[in-house]
mmCIF file of N, CA and C in Angstrom:
data_model
loop_
_atom_site.group_PDB
_atom_site.id
_atom_site.type_symbol
_atom_site.label_atom_id
_atom_site.label_comp_id
_atom_site.label_asym_id
_atom_site.label_seq_id
_atom_site.Cartn_x
_atom_site.Cartn_y
_atom_site.Cartn_z
ATOM 1 N N MET A 1 23.344 225.021 44.411
ATOM 2 C CA MET A 1 24.032 226.209 43.936
ATOM 3 C C MET A 1 23.341 226.681 42.658
ATOM 4 N N ASP A 2 22.995 227.959 42.621
ATOM 5 C CA ASP A 2 22.339 228.524 41.444
ATOM 6 C C ASP A 2 23.396 229.188 40.560
ATOM 7 N N LEU A 3 23.729 228.533 39.460
ATOM 8 C CA LEU A 3 24.772 229.040 38.571
ATOM 9 C C LEU A 3 24.366 230.339 37.881
ATOM 10 N N ASP A 4 23.066 230.609 37.807
ATOM 11 C CA ASP A 4 22.602 231.843 37.163
ATOM 12 C C ASP A 4 23.026 233.095 37.936
ATOM 13 N N ASP A 5 23.351 232.921 39.211
ATOM 14 C CA ASP A 5 23.759 234.053 40.035
ATOM 15 C C ASP A 5 25.249 234.356 39.939
ATOM 16 N N LEU A 6 25.999 233.504 39.238
ATOM 17 C CA LEU A 6 27.453 233.650 39.179
ATOM 18 C C LEU A 6 27.904 234.334 37.895
ATOM 19 N N PRO A 7 29.026 235.071 37.967
ATOM 20 C CA PRO A 7 29.606 235.611 36.737
ATOM 21 C C PRO A 7 30.110 234.463 35.861
ATOM 22 N N LEU A 8 30.213 234.723 34.567
ATOM 23 C CA LEU A 8 30.621 233.680 33.632
ATOM 24 C C LEU A 8 32.127 233.492 33.599
ATOM 25 N N ALA A 9 32.528 232.241 33.439
ATOM 26 C CA ALA A 9 33.920 231.885 33.160
ATOM 27 C C ALA A 9 33.919 231.300 31.754
ATOM 28 N N GLU A 10 34.430 232.075 30.810
ATOM 29 C CA GLU A 10 34.445 231.649 29.413
ATOM 30 C C GLU A 10 35.874 231.307 29.017
ATOM 31 N N PHE A 11 36.083 230.084 28.593
ATOM 32 C CA PHE A 11 37.404 229.618 28.192
ATOM 33 C C PHE A 11 37.492 229.627 26.674
ATOM 34 N N ALA A 12 38.470 230.359 26.133
ATOM 35 C CA ALA A 12 38.652 230.520 24.687
ATOM 36 C C ALA A 12 37.378 231.105 24.078
ATOM 37 N N PHE A 13 37.179 230.844 22.790
ATOM 38 C CA PHE A 13 35.977 231.301 22.091
ATOM 39 C C PHE A 13 35.085 230.093 21.863
ATOM 40 N N PRO A 14 33.768 230.289 21.686
ATOM 41 C CA PRO A 14 32.893 229.143 21.416
ATOM 42 C C PRO A 14 33.412 228.333 20.228
ATOM 43 N N GLY A 15 33.380 227.017 20.379
ATOM 44 C CA GLY A 15 33.855 226.132 19.327
ATOM 45 C C GLY A 15 34.655 224.980 19.899
ATOM 46 N N PRO A 16 35.376 224.277 19.055
ATOM 47 C CA PRO A 16 36.084 223.066 19.488
ATOM 48 C C PRO A 16 37.069 223.275 20.640
ATOM 49 N N LEU A 17 37.807 224.383 20.638
ATOM 50 C CA LEU A 17 38.767 224.594 21.725
ATOM 51 C C LEU A 17 38.032 224.792 23.044
ATOM 52 N N ARG A 18 36.981 225.610 23.057
ATOM 53 C CA ARG A 18 36.228 225.779 24.308
ATOM 54 C C ARG A 18 35.669 224.445 24.769
ATOM 55 N N ASP A 19 35.114 223.671 23.857
ATOM 56 C CA ASP A 19 34.536 222.382 24.240
ATOM 57 C C ASP A 19 35.597 221.464 24.860
ATOM 58 N N LYS A 20 36.802 221.482 24.297
ATOM 59 C CA LYS A 20 37.903 220.673 24.839
ATOM 60 C C LYS A 20 38.266 221.147 26.246
ATOM 61 N N LEU A 21 38.367 222.462 26.429
ATOM 62 C CA LEU A 21 38.749 223.006 27.727
ATOM 63 C C LEU A 21 37.682 222.745 28.780
ATOM 64 N N VAL A 22 36.420 222.931 28.417
ATOM 65 C CA VAL A 22 35.334 222.662 29.358
ATOM 66 C C VAL A 22 35.323 221.179 29.734
ATOM 67 N N GLY A 23 35.544 220.305 28.769
ATOM 68 C CA GLY A 23 35.621 218.873 29.061
ATOM 69 C C GLY A 23 36.745 218.564 30.035
ATOM 70 N N ALA A 24 37.876 219.232 29.868
ATOM 71 C CA ALA A 24 39.011 219.021 30.771
ATOM 72 C C ALA A 24 38.699 219.527 32.181
ATOM 73 N N ILE A 25 37.949 220.628 32.276
ATOM 74 C CA ILE A 25 37.541 221.127 33.592
ATOM 75 C C ILE A 25 36.608 220.120 34.251
ATOM 76 N N LEU A 26 35.624 219.644 33.499
ATOM 77 C CA LEU A 26 34.642 218.710 34.059
ATOM 78 C C LEU A 26 35.273 217.394 34.480
ATOM 79 N N SER A 27 36.337 216.984 33.785
ATOM 80 C CA SER A 27 37.012 215.725 34.127
ATOM 81 C C SER A 27 37.997 215.900 35.283
ATOM 82 N N GLY A 28 38.297 217.151 35.626
ATOM 83 C CA GLY A 28 39.277 217.426 36.676
ATOM 84 C C GLY A 28 40.693 217.573 36.170
ATOM 85 N N ALA A 29 40.900 217.404 34.861
ATOM 86 C CA ALA A 29 42.252 217.509 34.296
ATOM 87 C C ALA A 29 42.741 218.953 34.249
ATOM 88 N N LYS A 30 41.830 219.894 34.098
ATOM 89 C CA LYS A 30 42.201 221.309 33.981
ATOM 90 C C LYS A 30 41.881 222.031 35.279
ATOM 91 N N THR A 31 42.928 222.544 35.938
ATOM 92 C CA THR A 31 42.749 223.272 37.192
ATOM 93 C C THR A 31 43.475 224.618 37.170
ATOM 94 N N SER A 32 43.918 225.038 35.996
ATOM 95 C CA SER A 32 44.549 226.344 35.859
ATOM 96 C C SER A 32 44.257 226.901 34.479
ATOM 97 N N THR A 33 44.450 228.196 34.355
ATOM 98 C CA THR A 33 44.277 228.867 33.076
ATOM 99 C C THR A 33 45.153 230.110 33.068
ATOM 100 N N THR A 34 45.382 230.637 31.880
ATOM 101 C CA THR A 34 46.217 231.825 31.727
ATOM 102 C C THR A 34 45.559 232.768 30.738
ATOM 103 N N GLY A 35 45.483 234.025 31.101
ATOM 104 C CA GLY A 35 44.945 235.045 30.210
ATOM 105 C C GLY A 35 45.906 236.209 30.100
ATOM 106 N N LEU A 36 45.687 237.019 29.116
ATOM 107 C CA LEU A 36 46.505 238.211 28.921
ATOM 108 C C LEU A 36 46.023 239.337 29.829
ATOM 109 N N LEU A 37 46.931 239.977 30.538
ATOM 110 C CA LEU A 37 46.563 241.150 31.313
ATOM 111 C C LEU A 37 45.958 242.202 30.386
ATOM 112 N N ALA A 38 46.483 242.305 29.181
ATOM 113 C CA ALA A 38 45.968 243.268 28.199
ATOM 114 C C ALA A 38 44.489 243.017 27.901
ATOM 115 N N GLY A 39 44.053 241.774 27.962
ATOM 116 C CA GLY A 39 42.646 241.462 27.719
ATOM 117 C C GLY A 39 41.747 242.056 28.787
ATOM 118 N N TYR A 40 42.170 241.966 30.049
ATOM 119 C CA TYR A 40 41.397 242.569 31.131
ATOM 120 C C TYR A 40 41.379 244.084 30.984
ATOM 121 N N GLU A 41 42.542 244.663 30.655
ATOM 122 C CA GLU A 41 42.631 246.111 30.513
ATOM 123 C C GLU A 41 41.779 246.602 29.352
ATOM 124 N N CYS A 42 41.825 245.896 28.235
ATOM 125 C CA CYS A 42 41.070 246.294 27.045
ATOM 126 C C CYS A 42 39.564 246.249 27.318
ATOM 127 N N ALA A 43 39.123 245.233 28.051
ATOM 128 C CA ALA A 43 37.699 245.075 28.362
ATOM 129 C C ALA A 43 37.286 245.896 29.580
ATOM 130 N N ASN A 44 38.253 246.581 30.197
ATOM 131 C CA ASN A 44 37.997 247.361 31.400
ATOM 132 C C ASN A 44 37.364 246.489 32.491
ATOM 133 N N GLU A 45 37.892 245.268 32.637
ATOM 134 C CA GLU A 45 37.394 244.321 33.629
ATOM 135 C C GLU A 45 38.373 244.224 34.784
ATOM 136 N N PRO A 46 37.861 244.087 35.999
ATOM 137 C CA PRO A 46 38.768 243.888 37.137
ATOM 138 C C PRO A 46 39.415 242.506 37.059
ATOM 139 N N LEU A 47 40.580 242.387 37.659
ATOM 140 C CA LEU A 47 41.223 241.082 37.715
ATOM 141 C C LEU A 47 40.413 240.161 38.621
ATOM 142 N N PRO A 48 40.428 238.878 38.318
ATOM 143 C CA PRO A 48 39.733 237.935 39.193
ATOM 144 C C PRO A 48 40.405 237.906 40.571
ATOM 145 N N GLU A 49 39.665 237.455 41.578
ATOM 146 C CA GLU A 49 40.181 237.409 42.938
ATOM 147 C C GLU A 49 40.026 236.015 43.529
ATOM 148 N N VAL A 50 40.973 235.645 44.376
ATOM 149 C CA VAL A 50 40.900 234.366 45.080
ATOM 150 C C VAL A 50 39.572 234.284 45.823
ATOM 151 N N GLY A 51 38.934 233.122 45.739
ATOM 152 C CA GLY A 51 37.644 232.902 46.375
ATOM 153 C C GLY A 51 36.460 233.170 45.469
ATOM 154 N N GLN A 52 36.708 233.828 44.356
ATOM 155 C CA GLN A 52 35.632 234.149 43.408
ATOM 156 C C GLN A 52 35.053 232.863 42.824
ATOM 157 N N LEU A 53 33.733 232.795 42.770
ATOM 158 C CA LEU A 53 33.032 231.687 42.132
ATOM 159 C C LEU A 53 32.567 232.147 40.762
ATOM 160 N N SER A 54 32.671 231.261 39.771
ATOM 161 C CA SER A 54 32.234 231.581 38.414
ATOM 162 C C SER A 54 31.543 230.369 37.810
ATOM 163 N N ALA A 55 30.627 230.649 36.891
ATOM 164 C CA ALA A 55 29.927 229.596 36.162
ATOM 165 C C ALA A 55 30.653 229.338 34.840
ATOM 166 N N VAL A 56 31.087 228.115 34.630
ATOM 167 C CA VAL A 56 31.746 227.719 33.391
ATOM 168 C C VAL A 56 30.673 227.522 32.330
ATOM 169 N N VAL A 57 30.866 228.147 31.156
ATOM 170 C CA VAL A 57 29.898 228.002 30.077
ATOM 171 C C VAL A 57 30.507 227.229 28.918
ATOM 172 N N ASP A 58 29.658 226.425 28.275
ATOM 173 C CA ASP A 58 30.106 225.676 27.104
ATOM 174 C C ASP A 58 29.870 226.498 25.844
ATOM 175 N N SER A 59 30.139 225.916 24.702
ATOM 176 C CA SER A 59 30.017 226.658 23.436
ATOM 177 C C SER A 59 28.591 227.074 23.118
ATOM 178 N N ALA A 60 27.624 226.385 23.706
ATOM 179 C CA ALA A 60 26.225 226.735 23.483
ATOM 180 C C ALA A 60 25.739 227.787 24.483
ATOM 181 N N GLY A 61 26.637 228.237 25.368
ATOM 182 C CA GLY A 61 26.264 229.240 26.353
ATOM 183 C C GLY A 61 25.597 228.675 27.594
ATOM 184 N N ARG A 62 25.598 227.338 27.732
ATOM 185 C CA ARG A 62 24.998 226.703 28.911
ATOM 186 C C ARG A 62 25.973 226.753 30.076
ATOM 187 N N ARG A 63 25.466 227.050 31.237
ATOM 188 C CA ARG A 63 26.264 227.018 32.465
ATOM 189 C C ARG A 63 26.342 225.558 32.907
ATOM 190 N N VAL A 64 27.541 224.993 32.863
ATOM 191 C CA VAL A 64 27.685 223.552 33.092
ATOM 192 C C VAL A 64 28.391 223.201 34.387
ATOM 193 N N ALA A 65 29.024 224.188 35.033
ATOM 194 C CA ALA A 65 29.763 223.911 36.265
ATOM 195 C C ALA A 65 30.094 225.226 36.954
ATOM 196 N N ALA A 66 30.539 225.095 38.195
ATOM 197 C CA ALA A 66 31.043 226.250 38.935
ATOM 198 C C ALA A 66 32.467 225.947 39.376
ATOM 199 N N ILE A 67 33.315 226.971 39.288
ATOM 200 C CA ILE A 67 34.685 226.853 39.765
ATOM 201 C C ILE A 67 34.945 227.951 40.791
ATOM 202 N N GLU A 68 35.902 227.692 41.683
ATOM 203 C CA GLU A 68 36.336 228.667 42.667
ATOM 204 C C GLU A 68 37.817 228.942 42.461
ATOM 205 N N LEU A 69 38.177 230.213 42.366
ATOM 206 C CA LEU A 69 39.582 230.580 42.197
ATOM 207 C C LEU A 69 40.334 230.370 43.506
ATOM 208 N N THR A 70 41.477 229.698 43.410
ATOM 209 C CA THR A 70 42.305 229.435 44.585
ATOM 210 C C THR A 70 43.620 230.204 44.546
ATOM 211 N N ASP A 71 43.985 230.732 43.374
ATOM 212 C CA ASP A 71 45.223 231.496 43.243
ATOM 213 C C ASP A 71 45.130 232.363 41.994
ATOM 214 N N VAL A 72 45.552 233.604 42.106
ATOM 215 C CA VAL A 72 45.588 234.527 40.966
ATOM 216 C C VAL A 72 46.899 235.299 41.053
ATOM 217 N N ARG A 73 47.646 235.297 39.949
ATOM 218 C CA ARG A 73 48.914 236.025 39.913
ATOM 219 C C ARG A 73 49.085 236.718 38.570
ATOM 220 N N VAL A 74 49.747 237.855 38.588
ATOM 221 C CA VAL A 74 50.161 238.527 37.367
ATOM 222 C C VAL A 74 51.666 238.335 37.267
ATOM 223 N N VAL A 75 52.095 237.678 36.191
ATOM 224 C CA VAL A 75 53.518 237.374 36.004
ATOM 225 C C VAL A 75 53.916 237.637 34.557
ATOM 226 N N ARG A 76 55.212 237.742 34.341
ATOM 227 C CA ARG A 76 55.735 237.801 32.975
ATOM 228 C C ARG A 76 55.511 236.435 32.334
ATOM 229 N N LEU A 77 55.262 236.419 31.048
ATOM 230 C CA LEU A 77 55.050 235.162 30.343
ATOM 231 C C LEU A 77 56.218 234.204 30.569
ATOM 232 N N ALA A 78 57.435 234.732 30.601
ATOM 233 C CA ALA A 78 58.619 233.891 30.802
ATOM 234 C C ALA A 78 58.646 233.226 32.176
ATOM 235 N N GLU A 79 57.821 233.683 33.109
ATOM 236 C CA GLU A 79 57.820 233.126 34.468
ATOM 237 C C GLU A 79 56.793 232.018 34.672
ATOM 238 N N VAL A 80 55.982 231.719 33.667
ATOM 239 C CA VAL A 80 55.021 230.619 33.803
ATOM 240 C C VAL A 80 55.827 229.321 33.913
ATOM 241 N N ASP A 81 55.522 228.536 34.951
ATOM 242 C CA ASP A 81 56.321 227.342 35.220
ATOM 243 C C ASP A 81 55.612 226.055 34.787
ATOM 244 N N LEU A 82 56.355 224.967 34.865
ATOM 245 C CA LEU A 82 55.832 223.675 34.413
ATOM 246 C C LEU A 82 54.609 223.219 35.206
ATOM 247 N N PRO A 83 54.598 223.330 36.543
ATOM 248 C CA PRO A 83 53.378 222.906 37.256
ATOM 249 C C PRO A 83 52.122 223.628 36.766
ATOM 250 N N HIS A 84 52.244 224.924 36.485
ATOM 251 C CA HIS A 84 51.079 225.660 35.981
ATOM 252 C C HIS A 84 50.687 225.154 34.595
ATOM 253 N N ALA A 85 51.684 225.004 33.727
ATOM 254 C CA ALA A 85 51.408 224.540 32.359
ATOM 255 C C ALA A 85 50.742 223.167 32.375
ATOM 256 N N LEU A 86 51.221 222.270 33.217
ATOM 257 C CA LEU A 86 50.630 220.925 33.298
ATOM 258 C C LEU A 86 49.201 220.994 33.829
ATOM 259 N N ALA A 87 48.960 221.874 34.799
ATOM 260 C CA ALA A 87 47.626 221.988 35.398
ATOM 261 C C ALA A 87 46.600 222.572 34.432
ATOM 262 N N GLU A 88 47.073 223.133 33.319
ATOM 263 C CA GLU A 88 46.119 223.629 32.318
ATOM 264 C C GLU A 88 45.365 222.472 31.654
ATOM 265 N N GLY A 89 45.879 221.253 31.800
ATOM 266 C CA GLY A 89 45.133 220.077 31.363
ATOM 267 C C GLY A 89 44.951 219.939 29.869
ATOM 268 N N GLU A 90 45.866 220.517 29.098
ATOM 269 C CA GLU A 90 45.737 220.476 27.641
ATOM 270 C C GLU A 90 46.691 219.480 26.997
ATOM 271 N N GLY A 91 47.365 218.686 27.824
ATOM 272 C CA GLY A 91 48.241 217.650 27.301
ATOM 273 C C GLY A 91 49.664 218.095 27.022
ATOM 274 N N ASP A 92 49.988 219.331 27.350
ATOM 275 C CA ASP A 92 51.354 219.800 27.136
ATOM 276 C C ASP A 92 52.295 219.123 28.124
ATOM 277 N N GLU A 93 53.506 218.822 27.652
ATOM 278 C CA GLU A 93 54.487 218.135 28.496
ATOM 279 C C GLU A 93 55.667 219.016 28.865
ATOM 280 N N SER A 94 55.679 220.255 28.361
ATOM 281 C CA SER A 94 56.760 221.190 28.683
ATOM 282 C C SER A 94 56.204 222.609 28.631
ATOM 283 N N VAL A 95 56.934 223.520 29.251
ATOM 284 C CA VAL A 95 56.525 224.922 29.189
ATOM 285 C C VAL A 95 56.602 225.417 27.747
ATOM 286 N N ALA A 96 57.619 224.967 27.006
ATOM 287 C CA ALA A 96 57.756 225.400 25.602
ATOM 288 C C ALA A 96 56.548 224.962 24.781
ATOM 289 N N GLN A 97 56.093 223.747 24.986
ATOM 290 C CA GLN A 97 54.923 223.238 24.258
ATOM 291 C C GLN A 97 53.676 224.028 24.667
ATOM 292 N N TRP A 98 53.508 224.254 25.972
ATOM 293 C CA TRP A 98 52.380 225.043 26.467
ATOM 294 C C TRP A 98 52.405 226.447 25.857
ATOM 295 N N ARG A 99 53.595 227.062 25.853
ATOM 296 C CA ARG A 99 53.705 228.426 25.357
ATOM 297 C C ARG A 99 53.403 228.496 23.861
ATOM 298 N N ALA A 100 53.874 227.541 23.099
ATOM 299 C CA ALA A 100 53.610 227.547 21.654
ATOM 300 C C ALA A 100 52.110 227.515 21.381
ATOM 301 N N GLY A 101 51.383 226.678 22.104
ATOM 302 C CA GLY A 101 49.935 226.611 21.926
ATOM 303 C C GLY A 101 49.240 227.892 22.320
ATOM 304 N N HIS A 102 49.673 228.477 23.426
ATOM 305 C CA HIS A 102 49.064 229.732 23.870
ATOM 306 C C HIS A 102 49.420 230.892 22.947
ATOM 307 N N GLU A 103 50.648 230.919 22.474
ATOM 308 C CA GLU A 103 51.015 231.990 21.541
ATOM 309 C C GLU A 103 50.182 231.905 20.267
ATOM 310 N N ALA A 104 49.957 230.689 19.781
ATOM 311 C CA ALA A 104 49.137 230.539 18.575
ATOM 312 C C ALA A 104 47.736 231.105 18.827
ATOM 313 N N PHE A 105 47.177 230.843 19.998
ATOM 314 C CA PHE A 105 45.852 231.372 20.338
ATOM 315 C C PHE A 105 45.904 232.890 20.482
ATOM 316 N N TRP A 106 46.885 233.398 21.233
ATOM 317 C CA TRP A 106 46.957 234.843 21.477
ATOM 318 C C TRP A 106 47.278 235.638 20.217
ATOM 319 N N HIS A 107 47.886 234.993 19.239
ATOM 320 C CA HIS A 107 48.202 235.661 17.978
ATOM 321 C C HIS A 107 47.102 235.458 16.933
ATOM 322 N N SER A 108 46.017 234.807 17.328
ATOM 323 C CA SER A 108 44.922 234.543 16.395
ATOM 324 C C SER A 108 44.186 235.829 16.040
ATOM 325 N N ALA A 109 43.510 235.788 14.914
ATOM 326 C CA ALA A 109 42.729 236.944 14.466
ATOM 327 C C ALA A 109 41.659 237.314 15.485
ATOM 328 N N GLU A 110 41.064 236.307 16.150
ATOM 329 C CA GLU A 110 40.003 236.575 17.129
ATOM 330 C C GLU A 110 40.536 237.353 18.327
ATOM 331 N N VAL A 111 41.680 236.925 18.853
ATOM 332 C CA VAL A 111 42.245 237.624 20.016
ATOM 333 C C VAL A 111 42.708 239.015 19.609
ATOM 334 N N ARG A 112 43.367 239.113 18.476
ATOM 335 C CA ARG A 112 43.827 240.429 18.020
ATOM 336 C C ARG A 112 42.647 241.378 17.812
ATOM 337 N N ALA A 113 41.522 240.869 17.296
ATOM 338 C CA ALA A 113 40.330 241.701 17.112
ATOM 339 C C ALA A 113 39.770 242.114 18.471
ATOM 340 N N GLU A 114 39.736 241.188 19.416
ATOM 341 C CA GLU A 114 39.233 241.488 20.753
ATOM 342 C C GLU A 114 40.075 242.577 21.423
ATOM 343 N N LEU A 115 41.383 242.542 21.184
ATOM 344 C CA LEU A 115 42.290 243.533 21.763
ATOM 345 C C LEU A 115 42.334 244.827 20.957
ATOM 346 N N GLY A 116 41.785 244.790 19.743
ATOM 347 C CA GLY A 116 41.813 245.968 18.883
ATOM 348 C C GLY A 116 43.190 246.267 18.326
ATOM 349 N N ASP A 117 44.022 245.228 18.196
ATOM 350 C CA ASP A 117 45.397 245.398 17.718
ATOM 351 C C ASP A 117 45.718 244.276 16.729
ATOM 352 N N PRO A 118 45.633 244.552 15.420
ATOM 353 C CA PRO A 118 45.852 243.500 14.424
ATOM 354 C C PRO A 118 47.283 242.966 14.394
ATOM 355 N N ASP A 119 48.209 243.654 15.046
ATOM 356 C CA ASP A 119 49.608 243.226 15.049
ATOM 357 C C ASP A 119 50.069 242.739 16.420
ATOM 358 N N PHE A 120 49.131 242.486 17.335
ATOM 359 C CA PHE A 120 49.492 242.099 18.696
ATOM 360 C C PHE A 120 50.354 240.835 18.704
ATOM 361 N N THR A 121 51.434 240.880 19.482
ATOM 362 C CA THR A 121 52.272 239.690 19.714
ATOM 363 C C THR A 121 52.703 239.687 21.176
ATOM 364 N N VAL A 122 53.056 238.519 21.640
ATOM 365 C CA VAL A 122 53.575 238.377 22.998
ATOM 366 C C VAL A 122 55.071 238.134 22.948
ATOM 367 N N ASP A 123 55.729 238.419 24.082
ATOM 368 C CA ASP A 123 57.139 238.087 24.241
ATOM 369 C C ASP A 123 57.353 237.725 25.714
ATOM 370 N N ASP A 124 58.593 237.495 26.098
ATOM 371 C CA ASP A 124 58.885 237.081 27.476
ATOM 372 C C ASP A 124 58.345 238.048 28.519
ATOM 373 N N ASP A 125 58.268 239.335 28.192
ATOM 374 C CA ASP A 125 57.858 240.349 29.154
ATOM 375 C C ASP A 125 56.360 240.640 29.156
ATOM 376 N N THR A 126 55.605 239.989 28.288
ATOM 377 C CA THR A 126 54.152 240.176 28.276
ATOM 378 C C THR A 126 53.582 239.722 29.615
ATOM 379 N N LEU A 127 52.749 240.562 30.216
ATOM 380 C CA LEU A 127 52.137 240.199 31.494
ATOM 381 C C LEU A 127 50.895 239.343 31.262
ATOM 382 N N VAL A 128 50.851 238.243 32.007
ATOM 383 C CA VAL A 128 49.720 237.327 31.922
ATOM 384 C C VAL A 128 49.134 237.136 33.316
ATOM 385 N N VAL A 129 47.880 236.733 33.342
ATOM 386 C CA VAL A 129 47.183 236.458 34.587
ATOM 387 C C VAL A 129 47.037 234.946 34.694
ATOM 388 N N THR A 130 47.726 234.360 35.675
ATOM 389 C CA THR A 130 47.608 232.918 35.891
ATOM 390 C C THR A 130 46.589 232.690 36.998
ATOM 391 N N GLU A 131 45.725 231.732 36.757
ATOM 392 C CA GLU A 131 44.670 231.422 37.723
ATOM 393 C C GLU A 131 44.679 229.932 38.001
ATOM 394 N N ARG A 132 44.516 229.588 39.267
ATOM 395 C CA ARG A 132 44.302 228.203 39.678
ATOM 396 C C ARG A 132 42.879 228.149 40.223
ATOM 397 N N PHE A 133 42.209 227.037 39.965
ATOM 398 C CA PHE A 133 40.818 226.929 40.408
ATOM 399 C C PHE A 133 40.497 225.490 40.771
ATOM 400 N N ARG A 134 39.384 225.341 41.459
ATOM 401 C CA ARG A 134 38.892 224.003 41.759
ATOM 402 C C ARG A 134 37.433 223.927 41.330
ATOM 403 N N LEU A 135 37.061 222.758 40.888
ATOM 404 C CA LEU A 135 35.688 222.501 40.471
ATOM 405 C C LEU A 135 34.842 222.307 41.735
ATOM 406 N N VAL A 136 33.770 223.089 41.868
ATOM 407 C CA VAL A 136 32.944 222.994 43.084
ATOM 408 C C VAL A 136 31.529 222.497 42.825
ATOM 409 N N HIS A 137 31.100 222.520 41.559
ATOM 410 C CA HIS A 137 29.740 222.070 41.261
ATOM 411 C C HIS A 137 29.641 221.729 39.772
ATOM 412 N N VAL A 138 28.985 220.625 39.478
ATOM 413 C CA VAL A 138 28.715 220.229 38.091
ATOM 414 C C VAL A 138 27.210 220.065 37.950
ATOM 415 N N VAL A 139 26.679 220.587 36.844
ATOM 416 C CA VAL A 139 25.226 220.483 36.600
ATOM 417 C C VAL A 139 24.880 219.053 36.221
#
């Protein structure tokens, strides 16, 4: 499989969090992720689709693996369930714990700058894109 031919799957921003998430993907602990629908809209990017293959990149920009999307849904933040939160592979033991970590990330200066909204916040009705994936290739 030639990872150079695949679109990139970038988790968080380059740095310790991305490295942790990529490690969890490579170990098989992480099989889901959640993004803001607003992020796709702001970047004018299409939503991911089931069956899509992507190259996972590490903080150095190296393509280290390929994943295949097995499920994509747009849901209210309040509808994210425990199985999805656990499959994110970040060690959260409850939806509340998962949500607190994600809210901290989504309320960060980096995300707010990416969205072009310095006051951006999420609430129960914020639409998020939940994705399930499987690891199909490791470099």
